[in-house]
CSV table of N, CA and C and ligand atoms in Angstrom, one decimal:
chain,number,residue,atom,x,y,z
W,257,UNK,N,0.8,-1.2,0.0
W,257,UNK,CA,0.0,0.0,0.0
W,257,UNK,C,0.9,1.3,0.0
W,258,UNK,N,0.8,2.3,-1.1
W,258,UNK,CA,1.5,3.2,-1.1
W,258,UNK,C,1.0,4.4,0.1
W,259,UNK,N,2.1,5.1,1.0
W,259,UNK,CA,1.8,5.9,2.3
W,259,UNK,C,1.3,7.6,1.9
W,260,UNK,N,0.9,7.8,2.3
W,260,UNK,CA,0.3,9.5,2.5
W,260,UNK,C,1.9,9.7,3.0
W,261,UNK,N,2.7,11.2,2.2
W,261,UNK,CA,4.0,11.8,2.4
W,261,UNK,C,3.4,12.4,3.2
W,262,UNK,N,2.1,13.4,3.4
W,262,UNK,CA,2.5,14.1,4.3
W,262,UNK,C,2.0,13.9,6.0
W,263,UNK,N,1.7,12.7,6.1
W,263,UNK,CA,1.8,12.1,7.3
W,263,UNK,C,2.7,12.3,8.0
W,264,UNK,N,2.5,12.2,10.0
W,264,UNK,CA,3.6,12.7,10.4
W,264,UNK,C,4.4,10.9,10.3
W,265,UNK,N,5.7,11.4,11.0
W,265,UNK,CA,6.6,10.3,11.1
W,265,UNK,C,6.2,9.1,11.8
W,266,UNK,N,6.5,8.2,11.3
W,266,UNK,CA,5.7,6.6,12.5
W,266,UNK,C,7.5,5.6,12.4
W,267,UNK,N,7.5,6.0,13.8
W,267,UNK,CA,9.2,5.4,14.3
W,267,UNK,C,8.5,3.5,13.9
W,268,UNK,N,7.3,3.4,13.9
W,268,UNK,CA,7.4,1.6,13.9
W,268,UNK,C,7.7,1.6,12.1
W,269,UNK,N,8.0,2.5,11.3
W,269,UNK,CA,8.5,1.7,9.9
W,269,UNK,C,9.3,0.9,10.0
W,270,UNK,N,9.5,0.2,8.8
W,270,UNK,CA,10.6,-1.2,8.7
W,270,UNK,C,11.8,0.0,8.7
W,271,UNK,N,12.0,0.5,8.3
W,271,UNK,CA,13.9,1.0,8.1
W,271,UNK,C,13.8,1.7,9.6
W,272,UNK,N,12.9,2.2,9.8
W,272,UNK,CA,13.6,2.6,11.6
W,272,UNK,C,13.9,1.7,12.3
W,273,UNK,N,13.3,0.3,12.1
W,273,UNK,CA,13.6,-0.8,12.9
W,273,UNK,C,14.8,-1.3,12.6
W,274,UNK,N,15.3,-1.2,11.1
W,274,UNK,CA,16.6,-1.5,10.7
W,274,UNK,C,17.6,-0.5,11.1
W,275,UNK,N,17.1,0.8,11.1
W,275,UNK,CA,18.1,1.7,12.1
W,275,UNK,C,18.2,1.7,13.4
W,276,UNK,N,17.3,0.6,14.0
W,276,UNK,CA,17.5,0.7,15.6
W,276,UNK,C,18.3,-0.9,15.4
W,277,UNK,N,18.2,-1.5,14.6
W,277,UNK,CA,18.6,-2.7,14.6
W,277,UNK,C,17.4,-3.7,14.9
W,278,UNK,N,16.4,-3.9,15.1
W,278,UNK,CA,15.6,-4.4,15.3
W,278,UNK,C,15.3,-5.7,14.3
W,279,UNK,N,16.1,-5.5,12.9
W,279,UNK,CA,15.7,-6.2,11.9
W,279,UNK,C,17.0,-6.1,10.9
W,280,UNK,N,17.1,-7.3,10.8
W,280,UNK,CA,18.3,-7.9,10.0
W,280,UNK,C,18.5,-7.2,8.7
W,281,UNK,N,19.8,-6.2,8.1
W,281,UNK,CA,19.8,-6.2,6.4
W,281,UNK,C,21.2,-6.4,6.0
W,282,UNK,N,21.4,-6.2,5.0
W,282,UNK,CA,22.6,-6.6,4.6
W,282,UNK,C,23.5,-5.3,4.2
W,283,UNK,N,24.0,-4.5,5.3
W,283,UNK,CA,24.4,-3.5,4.8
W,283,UNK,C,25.9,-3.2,3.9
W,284,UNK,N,25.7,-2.0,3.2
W,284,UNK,CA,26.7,-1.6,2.5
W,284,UNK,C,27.7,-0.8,2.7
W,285,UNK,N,27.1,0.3,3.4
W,285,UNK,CA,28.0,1.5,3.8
W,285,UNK,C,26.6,1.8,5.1
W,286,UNK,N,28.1,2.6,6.0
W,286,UNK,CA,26.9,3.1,6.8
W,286,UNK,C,28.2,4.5,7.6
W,287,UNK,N,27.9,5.8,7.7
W,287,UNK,CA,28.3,7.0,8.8
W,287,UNK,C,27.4,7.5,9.2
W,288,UNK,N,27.7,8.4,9.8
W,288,UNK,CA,26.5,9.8,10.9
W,288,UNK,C,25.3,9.8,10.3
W,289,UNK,N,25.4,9.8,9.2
W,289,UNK,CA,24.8,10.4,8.1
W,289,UNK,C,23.7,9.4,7.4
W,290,UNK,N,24.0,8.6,7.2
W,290,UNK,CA,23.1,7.7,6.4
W,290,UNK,C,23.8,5.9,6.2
W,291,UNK,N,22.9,5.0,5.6
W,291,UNK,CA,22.9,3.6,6.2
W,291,UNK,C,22.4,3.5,4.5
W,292,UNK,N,23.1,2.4,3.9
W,292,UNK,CA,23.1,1.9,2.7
W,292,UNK,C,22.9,0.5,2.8
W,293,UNK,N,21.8,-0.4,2.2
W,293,UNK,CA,21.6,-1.8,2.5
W,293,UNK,C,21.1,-2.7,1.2
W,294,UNK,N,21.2,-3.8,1.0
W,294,UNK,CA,20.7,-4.2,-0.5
W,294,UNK,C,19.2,-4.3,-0.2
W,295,UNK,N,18.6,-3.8,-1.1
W,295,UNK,CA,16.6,-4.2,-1.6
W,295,UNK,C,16.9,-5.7,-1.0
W,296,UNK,N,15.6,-5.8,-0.5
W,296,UNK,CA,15.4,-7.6,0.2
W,296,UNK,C,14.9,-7.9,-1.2
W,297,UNK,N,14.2,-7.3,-2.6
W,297,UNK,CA,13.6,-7.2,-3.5
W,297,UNK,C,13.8,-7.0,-4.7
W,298,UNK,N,15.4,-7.4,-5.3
W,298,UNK,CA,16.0,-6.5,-5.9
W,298,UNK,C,15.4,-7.0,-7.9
W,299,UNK,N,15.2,-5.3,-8.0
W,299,UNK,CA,14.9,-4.9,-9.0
W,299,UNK,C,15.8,-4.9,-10.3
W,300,UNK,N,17.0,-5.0,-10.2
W,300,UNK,CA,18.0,-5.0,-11.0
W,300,UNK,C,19.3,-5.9,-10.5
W,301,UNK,N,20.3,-6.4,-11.1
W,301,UNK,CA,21.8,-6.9,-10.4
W,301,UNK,C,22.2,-6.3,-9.6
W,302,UNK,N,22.0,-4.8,-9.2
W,302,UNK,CA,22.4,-4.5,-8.0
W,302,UNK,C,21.6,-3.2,-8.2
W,303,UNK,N,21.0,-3.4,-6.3
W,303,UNK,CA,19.6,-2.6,-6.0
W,303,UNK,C,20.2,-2.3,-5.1
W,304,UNK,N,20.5,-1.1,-4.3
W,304,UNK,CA,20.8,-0.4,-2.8
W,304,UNK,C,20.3,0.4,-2.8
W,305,UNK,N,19.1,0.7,-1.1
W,305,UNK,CA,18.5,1.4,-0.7
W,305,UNK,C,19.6,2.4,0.2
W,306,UNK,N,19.7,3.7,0.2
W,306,UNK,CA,20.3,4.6,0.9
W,306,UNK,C,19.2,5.2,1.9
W,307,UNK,N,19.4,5.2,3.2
W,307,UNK,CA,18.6,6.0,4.1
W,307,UNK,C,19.3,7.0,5.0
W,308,UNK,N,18.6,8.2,4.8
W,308,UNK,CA,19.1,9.1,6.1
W,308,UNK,C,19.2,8.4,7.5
W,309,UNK,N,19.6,8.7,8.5
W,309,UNK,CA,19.7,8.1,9.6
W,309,UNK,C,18.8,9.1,10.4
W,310,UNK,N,18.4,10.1,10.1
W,310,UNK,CA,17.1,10.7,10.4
W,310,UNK,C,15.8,10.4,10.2
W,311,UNK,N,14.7,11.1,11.1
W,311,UNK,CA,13.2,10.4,10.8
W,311,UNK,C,12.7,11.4,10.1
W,312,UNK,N,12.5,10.9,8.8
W,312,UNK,CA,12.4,11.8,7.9
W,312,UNK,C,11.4,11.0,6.9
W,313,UNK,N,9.9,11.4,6.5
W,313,UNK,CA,9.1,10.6,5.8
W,313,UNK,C,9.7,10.4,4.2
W,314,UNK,N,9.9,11.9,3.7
W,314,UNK,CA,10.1,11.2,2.2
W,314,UNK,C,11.4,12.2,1.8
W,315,UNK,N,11.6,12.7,0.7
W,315,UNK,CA,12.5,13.7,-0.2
W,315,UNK,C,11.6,14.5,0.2
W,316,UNK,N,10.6,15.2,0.1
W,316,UNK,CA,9.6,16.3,0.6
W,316,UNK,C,10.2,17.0,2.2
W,317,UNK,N,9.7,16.1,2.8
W,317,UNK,CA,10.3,15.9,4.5
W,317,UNK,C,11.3,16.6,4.8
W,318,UNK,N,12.3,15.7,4.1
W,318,UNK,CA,13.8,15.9,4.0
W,318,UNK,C,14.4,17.0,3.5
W,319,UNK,N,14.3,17.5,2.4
W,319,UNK,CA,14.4,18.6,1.6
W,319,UNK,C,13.7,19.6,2.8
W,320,UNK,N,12.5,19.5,3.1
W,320,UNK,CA,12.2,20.9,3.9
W,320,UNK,C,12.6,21.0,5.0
W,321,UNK,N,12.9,20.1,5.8
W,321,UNK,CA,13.3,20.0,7.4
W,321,UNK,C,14.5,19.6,8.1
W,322,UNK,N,15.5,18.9,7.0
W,322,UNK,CA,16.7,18.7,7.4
W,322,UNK,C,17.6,19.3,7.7
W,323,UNK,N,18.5,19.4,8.6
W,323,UNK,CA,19.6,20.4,8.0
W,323,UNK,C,20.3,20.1,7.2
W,324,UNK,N,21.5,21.2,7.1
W,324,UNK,CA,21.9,21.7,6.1
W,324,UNK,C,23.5,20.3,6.4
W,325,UNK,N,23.7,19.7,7.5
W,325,UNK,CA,24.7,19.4,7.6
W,325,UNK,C,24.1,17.4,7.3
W,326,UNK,N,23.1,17.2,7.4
W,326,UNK,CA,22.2,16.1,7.3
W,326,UNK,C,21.9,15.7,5.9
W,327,UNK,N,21.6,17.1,5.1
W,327,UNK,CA,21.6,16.7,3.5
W,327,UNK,C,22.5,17.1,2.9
W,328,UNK,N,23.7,18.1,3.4
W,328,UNK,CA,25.0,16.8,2.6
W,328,UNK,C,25.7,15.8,2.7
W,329,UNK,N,25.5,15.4,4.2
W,329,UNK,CA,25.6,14.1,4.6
W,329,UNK,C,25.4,13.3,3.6
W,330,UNK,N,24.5,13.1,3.9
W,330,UNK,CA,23.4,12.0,2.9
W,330,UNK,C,23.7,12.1,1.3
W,331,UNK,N,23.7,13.3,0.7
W,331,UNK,CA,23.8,13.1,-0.6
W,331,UNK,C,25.2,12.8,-0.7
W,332,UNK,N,25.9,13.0,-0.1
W,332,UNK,CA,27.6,12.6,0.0
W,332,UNK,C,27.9,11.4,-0.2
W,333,UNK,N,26.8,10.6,1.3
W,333,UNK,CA,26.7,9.0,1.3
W,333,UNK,C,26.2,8.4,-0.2
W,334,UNK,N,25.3,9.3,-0.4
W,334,UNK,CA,24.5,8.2,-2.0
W,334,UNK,C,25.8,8.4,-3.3
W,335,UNK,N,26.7,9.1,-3.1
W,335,UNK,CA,27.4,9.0,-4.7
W,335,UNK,C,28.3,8.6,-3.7
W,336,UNK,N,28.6,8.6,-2.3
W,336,UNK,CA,29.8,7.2,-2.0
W,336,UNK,C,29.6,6.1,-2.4
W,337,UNK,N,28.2,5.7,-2.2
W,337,UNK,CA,28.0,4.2,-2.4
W,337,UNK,C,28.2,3.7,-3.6
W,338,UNK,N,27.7,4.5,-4.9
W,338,UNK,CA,27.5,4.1,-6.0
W,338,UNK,C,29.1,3.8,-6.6
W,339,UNK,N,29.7,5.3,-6.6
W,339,UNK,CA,31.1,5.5,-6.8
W,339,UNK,C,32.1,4.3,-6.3
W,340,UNK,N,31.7,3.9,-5.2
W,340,UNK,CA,32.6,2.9,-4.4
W,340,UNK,C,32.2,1.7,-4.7
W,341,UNK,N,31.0,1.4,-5.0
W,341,UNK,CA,30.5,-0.2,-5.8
W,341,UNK,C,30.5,-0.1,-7.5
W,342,UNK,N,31.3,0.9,-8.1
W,342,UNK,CA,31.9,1.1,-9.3
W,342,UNK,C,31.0,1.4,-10.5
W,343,UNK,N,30.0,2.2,-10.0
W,343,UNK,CA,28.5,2.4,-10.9
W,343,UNK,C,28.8,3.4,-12.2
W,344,UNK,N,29.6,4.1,-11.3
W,344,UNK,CA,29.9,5.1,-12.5
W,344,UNK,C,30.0,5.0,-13.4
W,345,UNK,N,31.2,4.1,-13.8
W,345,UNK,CA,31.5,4.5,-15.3
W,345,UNK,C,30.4,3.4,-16.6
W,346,UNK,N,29.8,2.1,-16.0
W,346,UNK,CA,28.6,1.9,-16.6
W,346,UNK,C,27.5,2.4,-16.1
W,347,UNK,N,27.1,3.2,-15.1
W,347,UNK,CA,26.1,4.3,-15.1
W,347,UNK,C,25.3,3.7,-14.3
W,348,UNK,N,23.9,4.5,-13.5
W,348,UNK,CA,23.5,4.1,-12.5
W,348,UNK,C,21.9,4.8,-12.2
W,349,UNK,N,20.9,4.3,-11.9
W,349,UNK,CA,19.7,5.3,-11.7
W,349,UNK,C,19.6,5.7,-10.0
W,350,UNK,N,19.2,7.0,-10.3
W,350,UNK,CA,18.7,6.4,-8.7
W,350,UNK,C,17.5,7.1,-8.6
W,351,UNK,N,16.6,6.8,-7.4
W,351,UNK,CA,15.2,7.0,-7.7
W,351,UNK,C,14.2,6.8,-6.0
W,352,UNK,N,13.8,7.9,-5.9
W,352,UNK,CA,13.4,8.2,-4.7
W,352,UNK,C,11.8,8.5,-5.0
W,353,UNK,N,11.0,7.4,-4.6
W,353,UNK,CA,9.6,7.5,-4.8
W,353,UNK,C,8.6,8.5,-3.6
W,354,UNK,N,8.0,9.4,-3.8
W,354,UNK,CA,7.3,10.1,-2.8
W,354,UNK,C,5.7,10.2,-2.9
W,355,UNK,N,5.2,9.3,-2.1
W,355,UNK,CA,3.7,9.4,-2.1
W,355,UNK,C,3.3,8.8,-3.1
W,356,UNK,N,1.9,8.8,-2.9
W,356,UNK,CA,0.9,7.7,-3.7
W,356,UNK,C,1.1,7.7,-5.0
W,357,UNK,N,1.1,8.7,-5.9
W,357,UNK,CA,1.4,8.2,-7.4
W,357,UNK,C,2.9,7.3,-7.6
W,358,UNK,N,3.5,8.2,-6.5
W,358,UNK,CA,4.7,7.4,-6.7
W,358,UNK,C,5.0,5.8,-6.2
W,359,UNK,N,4.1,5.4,-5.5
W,359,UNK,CA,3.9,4.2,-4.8
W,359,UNK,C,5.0,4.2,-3.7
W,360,UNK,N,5.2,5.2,-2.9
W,360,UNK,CA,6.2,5.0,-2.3
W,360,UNK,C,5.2,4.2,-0.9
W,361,UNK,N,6.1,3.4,-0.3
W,361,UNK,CA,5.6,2.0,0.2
W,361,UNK,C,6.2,2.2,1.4
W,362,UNK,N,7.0,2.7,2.1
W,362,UNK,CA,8.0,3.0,3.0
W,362,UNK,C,8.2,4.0,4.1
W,363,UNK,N,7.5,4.4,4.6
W,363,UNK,CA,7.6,5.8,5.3
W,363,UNK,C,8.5,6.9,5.6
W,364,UNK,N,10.1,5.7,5.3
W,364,UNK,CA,11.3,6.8,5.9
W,364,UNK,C,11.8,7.0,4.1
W,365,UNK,N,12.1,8.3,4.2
W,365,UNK,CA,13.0,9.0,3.2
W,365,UNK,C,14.0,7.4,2.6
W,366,UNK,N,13.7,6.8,1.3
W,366,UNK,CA,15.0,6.1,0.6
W,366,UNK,C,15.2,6.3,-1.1
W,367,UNK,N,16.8,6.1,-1.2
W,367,UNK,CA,16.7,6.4,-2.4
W,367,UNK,C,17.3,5.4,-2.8
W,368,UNK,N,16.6,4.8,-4.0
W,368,UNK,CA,17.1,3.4,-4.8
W,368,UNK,C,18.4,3.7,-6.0
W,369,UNK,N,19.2,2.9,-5.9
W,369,UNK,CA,20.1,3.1,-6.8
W,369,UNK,C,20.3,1.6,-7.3
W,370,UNK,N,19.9,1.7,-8.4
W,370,UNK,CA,19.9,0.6,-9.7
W,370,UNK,C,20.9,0.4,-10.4
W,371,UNK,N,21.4,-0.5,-10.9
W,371,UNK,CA,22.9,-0.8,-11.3
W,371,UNK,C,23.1,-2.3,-11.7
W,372,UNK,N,24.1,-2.2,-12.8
W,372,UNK,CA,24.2,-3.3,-13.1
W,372,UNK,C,23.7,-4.4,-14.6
W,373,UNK,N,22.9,-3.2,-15.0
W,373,UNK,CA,22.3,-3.8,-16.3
W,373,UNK,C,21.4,-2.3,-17.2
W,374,UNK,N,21.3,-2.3,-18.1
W,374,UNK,CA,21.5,-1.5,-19.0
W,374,UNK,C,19.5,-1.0,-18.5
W,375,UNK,N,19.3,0.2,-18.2
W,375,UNK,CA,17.6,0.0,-17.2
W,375,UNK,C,16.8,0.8,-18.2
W,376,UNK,N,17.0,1.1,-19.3
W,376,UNK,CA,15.8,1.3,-20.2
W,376,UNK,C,15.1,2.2,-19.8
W,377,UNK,N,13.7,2.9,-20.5
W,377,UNK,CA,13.6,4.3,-20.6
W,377,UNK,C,13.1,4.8,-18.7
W,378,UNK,N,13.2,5.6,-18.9
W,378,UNK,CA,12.9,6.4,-17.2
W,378,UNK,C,11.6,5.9,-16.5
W,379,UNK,N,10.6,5.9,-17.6
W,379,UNK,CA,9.1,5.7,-16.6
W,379,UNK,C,8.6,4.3,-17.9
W,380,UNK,N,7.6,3.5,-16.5
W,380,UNK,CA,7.1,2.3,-17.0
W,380,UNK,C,5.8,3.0,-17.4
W,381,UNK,N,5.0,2.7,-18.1
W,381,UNK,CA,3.9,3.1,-19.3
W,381,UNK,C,3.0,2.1,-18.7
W,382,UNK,N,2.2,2.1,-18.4
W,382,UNK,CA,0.5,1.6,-18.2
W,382,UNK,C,0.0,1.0,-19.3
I,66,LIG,P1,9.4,2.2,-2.2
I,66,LIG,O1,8.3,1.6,-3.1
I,66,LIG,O2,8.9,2.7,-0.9
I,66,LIG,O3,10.1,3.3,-3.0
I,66,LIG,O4,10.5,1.1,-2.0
I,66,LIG,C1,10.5,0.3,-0.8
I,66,LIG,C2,11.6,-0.7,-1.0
I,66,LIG,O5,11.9,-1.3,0.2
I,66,LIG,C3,11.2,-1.9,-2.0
I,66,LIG,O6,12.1,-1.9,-3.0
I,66,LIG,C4,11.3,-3.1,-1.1
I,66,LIG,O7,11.7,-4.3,-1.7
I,66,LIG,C5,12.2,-2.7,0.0
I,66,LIG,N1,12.0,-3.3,1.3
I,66,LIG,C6,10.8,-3.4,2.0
I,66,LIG,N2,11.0,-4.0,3.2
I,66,LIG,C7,12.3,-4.3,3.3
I,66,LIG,C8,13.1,-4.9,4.3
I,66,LIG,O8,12.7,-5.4,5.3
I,66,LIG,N3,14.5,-5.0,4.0
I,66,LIG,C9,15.0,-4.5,2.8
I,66,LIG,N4,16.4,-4.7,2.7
I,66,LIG,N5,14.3,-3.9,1.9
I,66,LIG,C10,13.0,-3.8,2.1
């Protein structure tokens, strides 16, 4: 079920529980700043979810309420990860779903970075 963004924060989402540890992932990178883990679901050869380590519902949230030392954190962390799992130079999406059209499913701020196989045009057609 895709979530209402502008709902307030609910600490029982799955990635807060994976930020408190409460729930097993397979992490990639993790500082101050943000926690990088593979999709339990992966969409491509290689799927990493990047999260703020803040409670933060979506890009919306985040963008309006974070600081300034939190969102470069974080966007620092997402081209470490990619950069350092070697996405670069065959290229990489990344993709941050917000609210119902977007089916975002998840309540804490993540951004998907896809990799690994050649991902064809930007949006899937109905
Ligand atoms: P959204 O649709 O909200 O942008 O994406 C949510 C993503 O979280 C999906 O790709 C889904 O596979 C992934 N996901 C959901 N629950 C878990 C979990 O418990 N562990 C991990 N590693 N990924 C999860």
């Amino acid at each position: 079920m895709p979530i209402d963004a502008t709902a307030p924060y609910d600490d029982q989402n799955i990635f807060a529980k994976i930020l408190r540890g409460e729930i097993p992932n397979k992490t990639v990178y993790e500082d101050a700043f943000a926690l990088a883990f593979h999709d339990i679901n992966p969409q491509a050869p290689h799927h990493i979810l990047v999260i703020p380590k803040g409670p933060y519902v979506s890009w919306d949230d985040f963008s309006a309420s974070a600081s300034d030392a939190e969102i470069a954190g974080f966007v620092r962390a997402v081209g470490k990860v990619a950069r350092e799992a070697g996405f670069v130079e065959p290229g990489y999406r990344l993709l941050a779903n917000v609210g119902m059209d977007a089916h975002q499913e998840v309540p804490h701020l993540h951004v998907h970075i896809f990799a690994g196989r050649k991902l064809g045009p930007m949006l899937a057609h109905d």
